[in-house]
Amino acid sequence: MTAQLNPRGDVAVLVPAAGAGVRLGPGAPKALRPLAGEPLLVHAVRRIAAAPAVHTIVVAAPAADVESVRAMLAPVAPVTVVPGGAERQASVAAALAAVPAGPEIVLVHDAARALTPPELVESVAAAVRSGHDAVIPVLPVVDTIKEVGAGERVLGTVDRSALRAVQTPQGFRRSVLTAAHAAAGDPLTDDAGLVEKQGVPVVCVPGSEHALKITRPFDLALAEHLLAAGA
C-alpha cells in the first residue's frame, strides 16, 4: 500500500541517491543495492514517509535511472524524482529546487541510512521547528581516536569527549539551506558543513544506532541482521 504524505505537513525531505557506492563493491548505484530483497532507497523512503510531519519527498536519482526509480518508489509513497549530479552537493541542490511552495523545514537524508527510524525524522524536524536554523543528529564517539602522521606514526590521542559522529537526516530552515547552496564553492559531502561556512549555528540532537550508514559489505550484513531482528 502506498503511504500518503501529510498535505498539512511542514517538512520536505531530500534524498540524494545518485552516488556509485564504490566501497560497497561493484554493481548498481549504492542506493539501488538490495537489502533483504529491496533496494536501500525503498527502505529509506518507506521510513521517511512514515514520519507524520513529512509533506514532500524529493529523490535525486542517477540520471539514467530516473524513470525506473520513479516506478520503483510509486508503490511506496508519492515521491518526486529528479536527475542527480556527479557530486552529492549537486544532487541536493537539484532536489532542493524541486521542492514546492509550502514546507519551510528541509531535511537532507542519505539513502544509505536505510534503517533510520521515523522518530528521528520527527526529532530533527521538531528541533528546527523550535527555532534552530540547522540541526544534526549525532552519536557520541566511543572508540579511542588517534592523530596519525607520516609513516603511520601516532602523533597523539584526541579527546573524544568533544567529538560526535554525525548522521542524517540533517535539518534546516529552508531559506538557510537555499542560501548555503547558492554560496557553495568547493563541494562538501555534508550539508551542515555548507551552512557552517555561512556562519550559521548548527545544533545537535541525539541520533539513532539504527541510522547507521551502509557503506561496506559488513554494514550491509549488519543491516540484514537488524531487519531480521525487527528493526
GROMACS .gro file of C-alpha atoms in nm:
model
  231
    1MET     CA    1   0.000   0.000   0.000
    2THR     CA    2   0.132   0.345  -0.091
    3ALA     CA    3   0.189   0.567   0.212
    4GLN     CA    4   0.009   0.901   0.198
    5LEU     CA    5   0.218   1.202   0.293
    6ASN     CA    6   0.073   1.476   0.510
    7PRO     CA    7  -0.067   1.760   0.294
    8ARG     CA    8  -0.057   1.983   0.604
    9GLY     CA    9   0.300   1.885   0.693
   10ASP     CA   10   0.578   2.143   0.707
   11VAL     CA   11   0.873   1.918   0.618
   12ALA     CA   12   1.035   1.834   0.283
   13VAL     CA   13   1.292   1.556   0.278
   14LEU     CA   14   1.563   1.547   0.011
   15VAL     CA   15   1.730   1.215  -0.063
   16PRO     CA   16   2.046   1.236  -0.278
   17ALA     CA   17   2.068   0.886  -0.427
   18ALA     CA   18   2.292   0.920  -0.732
   19GLY     CA   19   2.619   0.802  -0.577
   20ALA     CA   20   2.806   0.500  -0.711
   21GLY     CA   21   2.892   0.345  -0.375
   22VAL     CA   22   3.239   0.225  -0.471
   23ARG     CA   23   3.323   0.099  -0.120
   24LEU     CA   24   3.023  -0.136  -0.133
   25GLY     CA   25   3.181  -0.315  -0.428
   26PRO     CA   26   3.095  -0.331  -0.798
   27GLY     CA   27   2.732  -0.322  -0.901
   28ALA     CA   28   2.437  -0.086  -0.920
   29PRO     CA   29   2.445   0.264  -0.769
   30LYS     CA   30   2.456   0.230  -0.390
   31ALA     CA   31   2.100   0.346  -0.324
   32LEU     CA   32   1.972   0.076  -0.559
   33ARG     CA   33   2.164  -0.212  -0.399
   34PRO     CA   34   1.936  -0.476  -0.243
   35LEU     CA   35   1.882  -0.511   0.131
   36ALA     CA   36   1.660  -0.804   0.225
   37GLY     CA   37   1.528  -0.814  -0.132
   38GLU     CA   38   1.451  -0.443  -0.169
   39PRO     CA   39   1.676  -0.151  -0.269
   40LEU     CA   40   1.822   0.060   0.011
   41LEU     CA   41   1.631   0.356  -0.131
   42VAL     CA   42   1.296   0.180  -0.090
   43HIS     CA   43   1.370   0.109   0.276
   44ALA     CA   44   1.478   0.469   0.334
   45VAL     CA   45   1.176   0.627   0.164
   46ARG     CA   46   0.933   0.396   0.342
   47ARG     CA   47   1.064   0.511   0.680
   48ILE     CA   48   1.069   0.878   0.582
   49ALA     CA   49   0.709   0.854   0.460
   50ALA     CA   50   0.604   0.714   0.797
   51ALA     CA   51   0.703   1.038   0.972
   52PRO     CA   52   0.380   1.236   1.029
   53ALA     CA   53   0.524   1.583   0.953
   54VAL     CA   54   0.653   1.496   0.605
   55HIS     CA   55   0.477   1.685   0.326
   56THR     CA   56   0.718   1.620   0.035
   57ILE     CA   57   0.992   1.373  -0.054
   58VAL     CA   58   1.231   1.451  -0.341
   59VAL     CA   59   1.481   1.190  -0.457
   60ALA     CA   60   1.780   1.279  -0.676
   61ALA     CA   61   1.845   0.958  -0.871
   62PRO     CA   62   2.117   0.862  -1.120
   63ALA     CA   63   2.028   1.040  -1.444
   64ALA     CA   64   1.998   0.712  -1.634
   65ASP     CA   65   1.767   0.562  -1.373
   66VAL     CA   66   1.512   0.837  -1.311
   67GLU     CA   67   1.219   0.654  -1.470
   68SER     CA   68   1.298   0.319  -1.310
   69VAL     CA   69   1.341   0.483  -0.968
   70ARG     CA   70   1.010   0.665  -1.013
   71ALA     CA   71   0.837   0.334  -1.091
   72MET     CA   72   1.016   0.160  -0.803
   73LEU     CA   73   0.900   0.417  -0.548
   74ALA     CA   74   0.543   0.462  -0.675
   75PRO     CA   75   0.406   0.176  -0.459
   76VAL     CA   76   0.591   0.309  -0.153
   77ALA     CA   77   0.498   0.679  -0.135
   78PRO     CA   78   0.424   0.976  -0.362
   79VAL     CA   79   0.779   1.090  -0.439
   80THR     CA   80   0.924   1.344  -0.681
   81VAL     CA   81   1.229   1.204  -0.863
   82VAL     CA   82   1.481   1.431  -1.035
   83PRO     CA   83   1.817   1.363  -1.203
   84GLY     CA   84   2.106   1.389  -0.960
   85GLY     CA   85   2.451   1.533  -1.025
   86ALA     CA   86   2.803   1.400  -1.034
   87GLU     CA   87   2.862   1.517  -0.677
   88ARG     CA   88   2.635   1.488  -0.374
   89GLN     CA   89   2.610   1.864  -0.341
   90ALA     CA   90   2.474   1.894  -0.696
   91SER     CA   91   2.216   1.624  -0.622
   92VAL     CA   92   2.097   1.802  -0.309
   93ALA     CA   93   2.073   2.132  -0.497
   94ALA     CA   94   1.867   1.966  -0.773
   95ALA     CA   95   1.631   1.811  -0.519
   96LEU     CA   96   1.600   2.138  -0.328
   97ALA     CA   97   1.500   2.321  -0.646
   98ALA     CA   98   1.213   2.074  -0.692
   99VAL     CA   99   1.053   2.134  -0.351
  100PRO     CA  100   0.712   2.301  -0.398
  101ALA     CA  101   0.595   2.608  -0.211
  102GLY     CA  102   0.485   2.527   0.141
  103PRO     CA  103   0.737   2.333   0.351
  104GLU     CA  104   0.974   2.562   0.538
  105ILE     CA  105   1.171   2.283   0.705
  106VAL     CA  106   1.403   2.087   0.476
  107LEU     CA  107   1.576   1.766   0.578
  108VAL     CA  108   1.858   1.606   0.380
  109HIS     CA  109   1.887   1.231   0.424
  110ASP     CA  110   2.127   0.966   0.295
  111ALA     CA  111   1.958   0.673   0.122
  112ALA     CA  112   2.241   0.462   0.262
  113ARG     CA  113   2.097   0.517   0.612
  114ALA     CA  114   1.812   0.291   0.511
  115LEU     CA  115   1.701   0.187   0.861
  116THR     CA  116   1.664   0.536   1.007
  117PRO     CA  117   1.350   0.535   1.224
  118PRO     CA  118   1.068   0.784   1.152
  119GLU     CA  119   1.108   0.910   1.507
  120LEU     CA  120   1.450   1.054   1.421
  121VAL     CA  121   1.300   1.237   1.123
  122GLU     CA  122   1.042   1.389   1.358
  123SER     CA  123   1.302   1.476   1.622
  124VAL     CA  124   1.524   1.668   1.379
  125ALA     CA  125   1.224   1.848   1.228
  126ALA     CA  126   1.094   1.941   1.573
  127ALA     CA  127   1.429   2.098   1.664
  128VAL     CA  128   1.419   2.315   1.351
  129ARG     CA  129   1.057   2.400   1.420
  130SER     CA  130   1.152   2.515   1.770
  131GLY     CA  131   1.372   2.788   1.623
  132HIS     CA  132   1.709   2.638   1.527
  133ASP     CA  133   1.838   2.715   1.177
  134ALA     CA  134   2.034   2.393   1.139
  135VAL     CA  135   2.015   2.063   1.327
  136ILE     CA  136   2.216   1.740   1.302
  137PRO     CA  137   2.160   1.405   1.474
  138VAL     CA  138   2.474   1.272   1.641
  139LEU     CA  139   2.610   0.985   1.847
  140PRO     CA  140   2.899   1.001   2.096
  141VAL     CA  141   3.233   0.873   1.966
  142VAL     CA  142   3.310   0.557   2.163
  143ASP     CA  143   3.640   0.447   2.005
  144THR     CA  144   3.977   0.590   2.105
  145ILE     CA  145   4.084   0.833   1.832
  146LYS     CA  146   4.449   0.879   1.739
  147GLU     CA  147   4.603   1.154   1.528
  148VAL     CA  148   4.846   0.988   1.287
  149GLY     CA  149   5.124   1.143   1.078
  150ALA     CA  150   5.369   1.031   0.812
  151GLY     CA  151   5.470   0.667   0.824
  152GLU     CA  152   5.161   0.588   1.031
  153ARG     CA  153   5.331   0.730   1.340
  154VAL     CA  154   5.093   0.827   1.619
  155LEU     CA  155   5.114   1.199   1.698
  156GLY     CA  156   4.871   1.198   1.986
  157THR     CA  157   4.535   1.095   2.129
  158VAL     CA  158   4.231   1.310   2.054
  159ASP     CA  159   3.994   1.398   2.337
  160ARG     CA  160   3.681   1.215   2.225
  161SER     CA  161   3.455   1.384   2.482
  162ALA     CA  162   3.411   1.677   2.243
  163LEU     CA  163   3.364   1.460   1.932
  164ARG     CA  164   3.039   1.338   1.777
  165ALA     CA  165   2.962   1.104   1.488
  166VAL     CA  166   2.718   1.279   1.257
  167GLN     CA  167   2.418   1.109   1.096
  168THR     CA  168   2.127   1.212   0.879
  169PRO     CA  169   1.865   1.343   0.831
  170GLN     CA  170   2.015   1.686   0.878
  171GLY     CA  171   1.752   1.957   0.916
  172PHE     CA  172   1.746   2.320   0.808
  173ARG     CA  173   1.524   2.619   0.778
  174ARG     CA  174   1.457   2.623   0.404
  175SER     CA  175   1.594   2.971   0.342
  176VAL     CA  176   1.916   2.884   0.526
  177LEU     CA  177   1.984   2.573   0.317
  178THR     CA  178   1.896   2.754  -0.005
  179ALA     CA  179   2.139   3.036   0.074
  180ALA     CA  180   2.415   2.791   0.169
  181HIS     CA  181   2.388   2.605  -0.161
  182ALA     CA  182   2.374   2.929  -0.357
  183ALA     CA  183   2.701   3.036  -0.195
  184ALA     CA  184   2.871   2.695  -0.215
  185GLY     CA  185   3.222   2.683  -0.355
  186ASP     CA  186   3.416   2.360  -0.310
  187PRO     CA  187   3.189   2.054  -0.295
  188LEU     CA  188   3.126   1.916   0.054
  189THR     CA  189   2.972   1.584   0.150
  190ASP     CA  190   2.790   1.736   0.447
  191ASP     CA  191   2.516   1.997   0.417
  192ALA     CA  192   2.575   2.116   0.771
  193GLY     CA  193   2.929   2.198   0.659
  194LEU     CA  194   2.791   2.429   0.391
  195VAL     CA  195   2.576   2.603   0.648
  196GLU     CA  196   2.864   2.630   0.896
  197LYS     CA  197   3.069   2.812   0.631
  198GLN     CA  198   2.795   3.076   0.623
  199GLY     CA  199   2.836   3.133   0.996
  200VAL     CA  200   2.503   2.973   1.087
  201PRO     CA  201   2.499   2.789   1.424
  202VAL     CA  202   2.439   2.415   1.397
  203VAL     CA  203   2.294   2.230   1.697
  204CYS     CA  204   2.290   1.859   1.778
  205VAL     CA  205   2.013   1.622   1.879
  206PRO     CA  206   2.054   1.256   1.979
  207GLY     CA  207   2.090   1.022   1.682
  208SER     CA  208   1.993   0.656   1.649
  209GLU     CA  209   2.202   0.339   1.637
  210HIS     CA  210   1.968   0.222   1.360
  211ALA     CA  211   2.065   0.518   1.141
  212LEU     CA  212   2.395   0.351   1.053
  213LYS     CA  213   2.538   0.430   0.711
  214ILE     CA  214   2.558   0.129   0.481
  215THR     CA  215   2.892   0.183   0.310
  216ARG     CA  216   3.076  -0.151   0.316
  217PRO     CA  217   2.967  -0.513   0.274
  218PHE     CA  218   2.991  -0.555   0.654
  219ASP     CA  219   2.740  -0.272   0.703
  220LEU     CA  220   2.502  -0.443   0.463
  221ALA     CA  221   2.529  -0.768   0.657
  222LEU     CA  222   2.464  -0.581   0.984
  223ALA     CA  223   2.159  -0.411   0.835
  224GLU     CA  224   2.026  -0.750   0.719
  225HIS     CA  225   2.064  -0.877   1.077
  226LEU     CA  226   1.887  -0.572   1.221
  227LEU     CA  227   1.598  -0.613   0.978
  228ALA     CA  228   1.566  -0.980   1.068
  229ALA     CA  229   1.554  -0.876   1.433
  230GLY     CA  230   1.265  -0.639   1.362
  231ALA     CA  231   1.442  -0.305   1.312
   0.00000   0.00000   0.00000
